[in-house]
mmCIF file of C-alpha atoms and ligand atoms in Angstrom:
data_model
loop_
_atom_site.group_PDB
_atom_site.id
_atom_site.type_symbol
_atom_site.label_atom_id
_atom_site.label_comp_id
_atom_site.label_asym_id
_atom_site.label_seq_id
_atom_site.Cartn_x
_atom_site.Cartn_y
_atom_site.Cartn_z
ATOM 1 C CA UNK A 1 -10.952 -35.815 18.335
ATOM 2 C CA UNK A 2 -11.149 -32.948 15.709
ATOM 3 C CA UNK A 3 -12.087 -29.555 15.914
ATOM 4 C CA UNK A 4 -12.821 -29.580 12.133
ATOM 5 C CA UNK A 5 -16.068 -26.977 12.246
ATOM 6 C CA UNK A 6 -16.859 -28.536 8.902
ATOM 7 C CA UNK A 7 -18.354 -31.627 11.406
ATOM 8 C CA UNK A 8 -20.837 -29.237 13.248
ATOM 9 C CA UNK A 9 -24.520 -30.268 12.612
ATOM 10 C CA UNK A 10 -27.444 -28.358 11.412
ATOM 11 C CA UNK A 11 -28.409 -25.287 14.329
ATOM 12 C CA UNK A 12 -30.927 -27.634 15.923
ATOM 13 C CA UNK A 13 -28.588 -30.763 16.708
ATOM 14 C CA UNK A 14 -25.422 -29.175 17.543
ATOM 15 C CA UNK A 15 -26.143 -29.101 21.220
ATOM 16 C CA UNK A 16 -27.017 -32.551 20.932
ATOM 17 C CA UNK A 17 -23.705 -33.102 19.216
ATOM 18 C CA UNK A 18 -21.966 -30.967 21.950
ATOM 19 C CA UNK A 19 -23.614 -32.875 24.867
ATOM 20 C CA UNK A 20 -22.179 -36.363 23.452
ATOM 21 C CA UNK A 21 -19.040 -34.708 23.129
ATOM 22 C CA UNK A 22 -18.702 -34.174 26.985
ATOM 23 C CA UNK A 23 -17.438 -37.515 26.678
ATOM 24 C CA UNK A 24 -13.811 -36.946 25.126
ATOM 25 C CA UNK A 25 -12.760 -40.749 24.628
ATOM 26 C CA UNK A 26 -9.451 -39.764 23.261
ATOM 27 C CA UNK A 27 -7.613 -37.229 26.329
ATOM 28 C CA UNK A 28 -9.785 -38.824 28.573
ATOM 29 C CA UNK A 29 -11.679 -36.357 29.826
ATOM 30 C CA UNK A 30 -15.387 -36.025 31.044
ATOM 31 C CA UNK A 31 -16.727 -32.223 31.547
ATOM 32 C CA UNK A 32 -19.984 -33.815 33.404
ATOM 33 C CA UNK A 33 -18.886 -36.092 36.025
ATOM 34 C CA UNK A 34 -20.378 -34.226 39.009
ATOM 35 C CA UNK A 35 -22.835 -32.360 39.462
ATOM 36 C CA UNK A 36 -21.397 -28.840 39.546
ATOM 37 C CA UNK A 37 -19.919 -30.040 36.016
ATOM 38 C CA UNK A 38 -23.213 -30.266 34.773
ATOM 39 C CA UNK A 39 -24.838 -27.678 36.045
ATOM 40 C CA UNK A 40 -21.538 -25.389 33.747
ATOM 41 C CA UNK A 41 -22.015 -27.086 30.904
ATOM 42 C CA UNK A 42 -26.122 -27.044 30.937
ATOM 43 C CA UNK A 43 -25.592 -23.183 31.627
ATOM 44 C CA UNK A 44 -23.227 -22.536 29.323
ATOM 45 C CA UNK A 45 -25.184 -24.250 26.307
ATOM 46 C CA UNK A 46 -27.999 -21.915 27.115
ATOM 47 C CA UNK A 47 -30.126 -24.861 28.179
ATOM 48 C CA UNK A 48 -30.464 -23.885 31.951
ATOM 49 C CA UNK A 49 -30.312 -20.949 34.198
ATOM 50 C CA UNK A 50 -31.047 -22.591 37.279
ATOM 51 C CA UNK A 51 -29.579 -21.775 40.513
ATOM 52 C CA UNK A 52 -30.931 -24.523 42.387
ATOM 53 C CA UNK A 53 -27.974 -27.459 43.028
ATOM 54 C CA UNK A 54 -27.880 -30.082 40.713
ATOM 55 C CA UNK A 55 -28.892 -33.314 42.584
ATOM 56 C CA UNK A 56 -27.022 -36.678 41.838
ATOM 57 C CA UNK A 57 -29.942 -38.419 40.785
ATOM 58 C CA UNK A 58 -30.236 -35.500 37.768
ATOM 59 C CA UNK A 59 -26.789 -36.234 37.450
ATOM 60 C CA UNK A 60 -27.120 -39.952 36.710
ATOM 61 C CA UNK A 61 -30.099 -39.176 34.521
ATOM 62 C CA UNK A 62 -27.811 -36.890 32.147
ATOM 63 C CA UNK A 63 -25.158 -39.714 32.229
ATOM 64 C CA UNK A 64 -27.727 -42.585 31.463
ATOM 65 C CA UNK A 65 -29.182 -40.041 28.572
ATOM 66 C CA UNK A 66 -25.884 -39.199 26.934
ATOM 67 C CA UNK A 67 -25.101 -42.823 27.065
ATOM 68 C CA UNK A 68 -28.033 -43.702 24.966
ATOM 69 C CA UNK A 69 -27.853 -40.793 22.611
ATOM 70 C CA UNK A 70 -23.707 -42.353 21.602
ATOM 71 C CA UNK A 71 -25.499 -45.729 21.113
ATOM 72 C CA UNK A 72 -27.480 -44.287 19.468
ATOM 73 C CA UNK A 73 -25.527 -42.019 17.220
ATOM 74 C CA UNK A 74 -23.292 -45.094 16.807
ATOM 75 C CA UNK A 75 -26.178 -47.292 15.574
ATOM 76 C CA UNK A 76 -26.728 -44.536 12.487
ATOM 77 C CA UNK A 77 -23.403 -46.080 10.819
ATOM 78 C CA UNK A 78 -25.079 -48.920 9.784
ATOM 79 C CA UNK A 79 -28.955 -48.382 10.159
ATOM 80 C CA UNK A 80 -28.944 -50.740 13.538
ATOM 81 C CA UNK A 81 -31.868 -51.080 15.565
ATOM 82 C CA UNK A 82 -32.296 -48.788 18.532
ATOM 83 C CA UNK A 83 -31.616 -51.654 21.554
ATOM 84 C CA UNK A 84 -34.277 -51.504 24.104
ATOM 85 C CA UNK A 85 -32.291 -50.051 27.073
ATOM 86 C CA UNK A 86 -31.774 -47.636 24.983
ATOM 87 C CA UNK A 87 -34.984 -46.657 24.178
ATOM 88 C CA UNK A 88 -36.339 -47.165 27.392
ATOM 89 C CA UNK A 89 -33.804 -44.077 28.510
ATOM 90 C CA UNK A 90 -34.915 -41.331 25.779
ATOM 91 C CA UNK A 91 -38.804 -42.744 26.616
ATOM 92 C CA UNK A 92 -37.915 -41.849 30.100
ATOM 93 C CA UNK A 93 -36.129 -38.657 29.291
ATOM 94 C CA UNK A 94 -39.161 -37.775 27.578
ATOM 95 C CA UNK A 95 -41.665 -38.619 30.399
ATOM 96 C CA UNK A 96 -39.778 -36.933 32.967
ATOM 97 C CA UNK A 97 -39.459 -33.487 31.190
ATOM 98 C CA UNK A 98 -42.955 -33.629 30.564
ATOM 99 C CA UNK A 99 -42.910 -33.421 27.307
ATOM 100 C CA UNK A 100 -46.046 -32.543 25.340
ATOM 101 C CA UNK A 101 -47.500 -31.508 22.244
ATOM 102 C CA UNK A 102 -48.906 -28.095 21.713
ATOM 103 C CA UNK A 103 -50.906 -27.098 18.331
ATOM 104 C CA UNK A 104 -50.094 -23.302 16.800
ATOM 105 C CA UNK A 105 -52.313 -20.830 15.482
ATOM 106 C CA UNK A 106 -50.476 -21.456 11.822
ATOM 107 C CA UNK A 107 -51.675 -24.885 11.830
ATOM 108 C CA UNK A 108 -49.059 -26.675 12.770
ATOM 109 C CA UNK A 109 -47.921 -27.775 16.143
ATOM 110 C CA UNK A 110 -44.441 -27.844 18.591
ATOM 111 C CA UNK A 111 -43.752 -30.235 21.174
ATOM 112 C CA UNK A 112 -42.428 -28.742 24.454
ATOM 113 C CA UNK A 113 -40.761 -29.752 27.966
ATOM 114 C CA UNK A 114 -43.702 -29.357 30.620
ATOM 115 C CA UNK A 115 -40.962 -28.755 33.547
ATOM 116 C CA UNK A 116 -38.365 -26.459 34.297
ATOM 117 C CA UNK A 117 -35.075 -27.706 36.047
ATOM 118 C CA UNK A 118 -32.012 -30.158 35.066
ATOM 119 C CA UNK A 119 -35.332 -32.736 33.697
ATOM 120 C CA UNK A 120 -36.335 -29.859 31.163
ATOM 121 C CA UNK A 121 -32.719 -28.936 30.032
ATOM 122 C CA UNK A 122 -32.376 -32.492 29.323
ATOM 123 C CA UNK A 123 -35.811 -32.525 27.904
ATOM 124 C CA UNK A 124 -35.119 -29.728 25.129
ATOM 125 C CA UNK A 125 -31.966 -32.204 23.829
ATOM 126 C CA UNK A 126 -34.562 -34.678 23.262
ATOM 127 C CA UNK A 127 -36.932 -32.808 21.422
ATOM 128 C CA UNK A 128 -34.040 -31.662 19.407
ATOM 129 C CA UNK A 129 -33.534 -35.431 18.734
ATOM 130 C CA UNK A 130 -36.955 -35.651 18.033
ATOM 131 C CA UNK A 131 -36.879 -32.973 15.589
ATOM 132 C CA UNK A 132 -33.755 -34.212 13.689
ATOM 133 C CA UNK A 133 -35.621 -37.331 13.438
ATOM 134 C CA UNK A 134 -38.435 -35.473 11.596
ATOM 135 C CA UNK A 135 -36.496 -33.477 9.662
ATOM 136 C CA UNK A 136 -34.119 -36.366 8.196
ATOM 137 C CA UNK A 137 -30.628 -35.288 9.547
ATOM 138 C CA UNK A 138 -30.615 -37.299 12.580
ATOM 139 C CA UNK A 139 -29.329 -40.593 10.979
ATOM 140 C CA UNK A 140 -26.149 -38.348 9.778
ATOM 141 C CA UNK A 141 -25.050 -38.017 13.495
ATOM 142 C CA UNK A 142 -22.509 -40.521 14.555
ATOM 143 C CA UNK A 143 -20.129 -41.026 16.669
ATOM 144 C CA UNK A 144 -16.851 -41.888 14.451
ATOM 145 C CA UNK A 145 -15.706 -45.293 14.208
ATOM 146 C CA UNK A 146 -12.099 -45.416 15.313
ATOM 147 C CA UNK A 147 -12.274 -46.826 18.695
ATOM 148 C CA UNK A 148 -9.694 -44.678 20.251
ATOM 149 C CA UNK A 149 -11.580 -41.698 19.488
ATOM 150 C CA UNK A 150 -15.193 -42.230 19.334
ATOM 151 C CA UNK A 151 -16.058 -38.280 18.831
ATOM 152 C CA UNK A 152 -19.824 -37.301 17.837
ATOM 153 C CA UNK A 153 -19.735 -35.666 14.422
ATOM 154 C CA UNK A 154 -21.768 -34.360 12.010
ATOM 155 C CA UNK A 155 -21.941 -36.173 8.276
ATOM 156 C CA UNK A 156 -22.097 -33.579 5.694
ATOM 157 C CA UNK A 157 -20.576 -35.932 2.877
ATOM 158 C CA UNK A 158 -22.651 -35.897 -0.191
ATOM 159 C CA UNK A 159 -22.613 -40.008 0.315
ATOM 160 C CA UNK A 160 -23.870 -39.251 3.521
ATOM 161 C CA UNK A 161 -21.517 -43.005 4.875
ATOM 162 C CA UNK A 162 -19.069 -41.169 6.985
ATOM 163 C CA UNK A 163 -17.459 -43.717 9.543
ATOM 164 C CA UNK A 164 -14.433 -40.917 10.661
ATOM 165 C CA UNK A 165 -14.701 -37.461 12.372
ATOM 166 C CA UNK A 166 -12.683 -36.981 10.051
ATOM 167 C CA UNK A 167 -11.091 -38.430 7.257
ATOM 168 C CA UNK A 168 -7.464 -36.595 7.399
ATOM 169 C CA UNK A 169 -6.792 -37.852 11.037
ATOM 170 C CA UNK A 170 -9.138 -40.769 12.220
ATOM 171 C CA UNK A 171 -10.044 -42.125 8.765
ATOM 172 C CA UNK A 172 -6.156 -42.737 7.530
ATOM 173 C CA UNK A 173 -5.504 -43.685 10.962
ATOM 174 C CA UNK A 174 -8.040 -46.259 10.970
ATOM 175 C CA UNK A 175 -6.383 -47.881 7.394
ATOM 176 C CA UNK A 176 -3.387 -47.875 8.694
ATOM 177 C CA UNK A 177 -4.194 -49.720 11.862
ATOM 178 C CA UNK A 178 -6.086 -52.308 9.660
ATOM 179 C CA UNK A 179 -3.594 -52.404 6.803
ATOM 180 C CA UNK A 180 -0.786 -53.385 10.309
ATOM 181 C CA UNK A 181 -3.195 -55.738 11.225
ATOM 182 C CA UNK A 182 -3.638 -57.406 8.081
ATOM 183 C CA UNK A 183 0.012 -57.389 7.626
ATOM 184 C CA UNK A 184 0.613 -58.971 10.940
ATOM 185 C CA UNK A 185 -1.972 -61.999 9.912
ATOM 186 C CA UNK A 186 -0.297 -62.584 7.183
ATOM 187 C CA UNK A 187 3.222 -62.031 7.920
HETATM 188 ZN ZN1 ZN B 201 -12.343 -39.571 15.045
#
């Protein structure tokens, strides 16, 4: 993990980059693993204000979702198709904040979460998905490639083929470990 700002994403996906990073592969730690954790970290992103409890179901819901937002941030490397499970989980994200299209007096229209509660918070990190996908900056999300740290970053490269949080740390680390590999295949 690197706490590089120049990985931050564009204003509309950084939540979405912050809730993926709840998962910290490398120390090991995970800041929504109950429910109380959840209901801090929803708060303090702004997403909720809620002071009803957080149930467990909820809880398993924002698990299943993050899960399927780091596939899915880890399929942009390489273009990959979206595996059904994983689509089934933002569908059902979707569904259960109620989400729903509403059309604006400038001609245009927003989409919106239809319920309040854990559901919407989640809800609103969809539709911020949603509207990375429309606005082309979603594929640049990933989730870097060196197994040991696996943080969600932001690819600002002008290539726009990032595979490292970042390339000082992960990216030189990952060489190395493949140049020792290669070494001890051959040697
Ligand atoms: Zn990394």
């Amino acid at each position: 993990m690197s706490t590089d700002p120049s990985m931050a994403a564009p204003v509309r996906l950084e939540p979405v980059r912050r809730f993926l990073n709840t998962l910290d592969v490398e120390s090991g730690t995970d800041a929504i693993t109950d429910t109380a954790g959840l209901a801090t970290w929803l708060t303090g992103a702004d997403l909720w204000h809620g002071d009803a409890l957080v149930t467990e179901e909820e809880l398993r819901h924002a698990r299943d979702l993050r899960g399927a937002l780091r596939a899915a941030a880890t399929a942009n490397h390489d273009k990959a198709a979206l595996p059904a499970p994983v689509r089934s989980v933002l569908d059902a994200a979707a569904e259960r904040a109620g989400v729903r299209i509403r059309f604006t007096p400038d001609r245009g229209w927003r989409a919106t979460t239809g319920v309040d509660g854990v559901d919407g918070a989640l809800g609103e990190l969809v539709l911020r998905v949603v509207g990375s996908m429309t606005d082309g900056t979603w594929p640049r999300l990933r989730i870097c490639a060196r197994d040991a740290c696996r943080w969600a970053f932001y690819d600002s490269s002008r290539s726009g083929t990032g595979k490292w949080c970042s390339m000082q740390l992960c990216g030189n680390r990952a060489k190395q470990e493949a140049w020792r590999g290669r070494r001890r295949e051959t040697g």
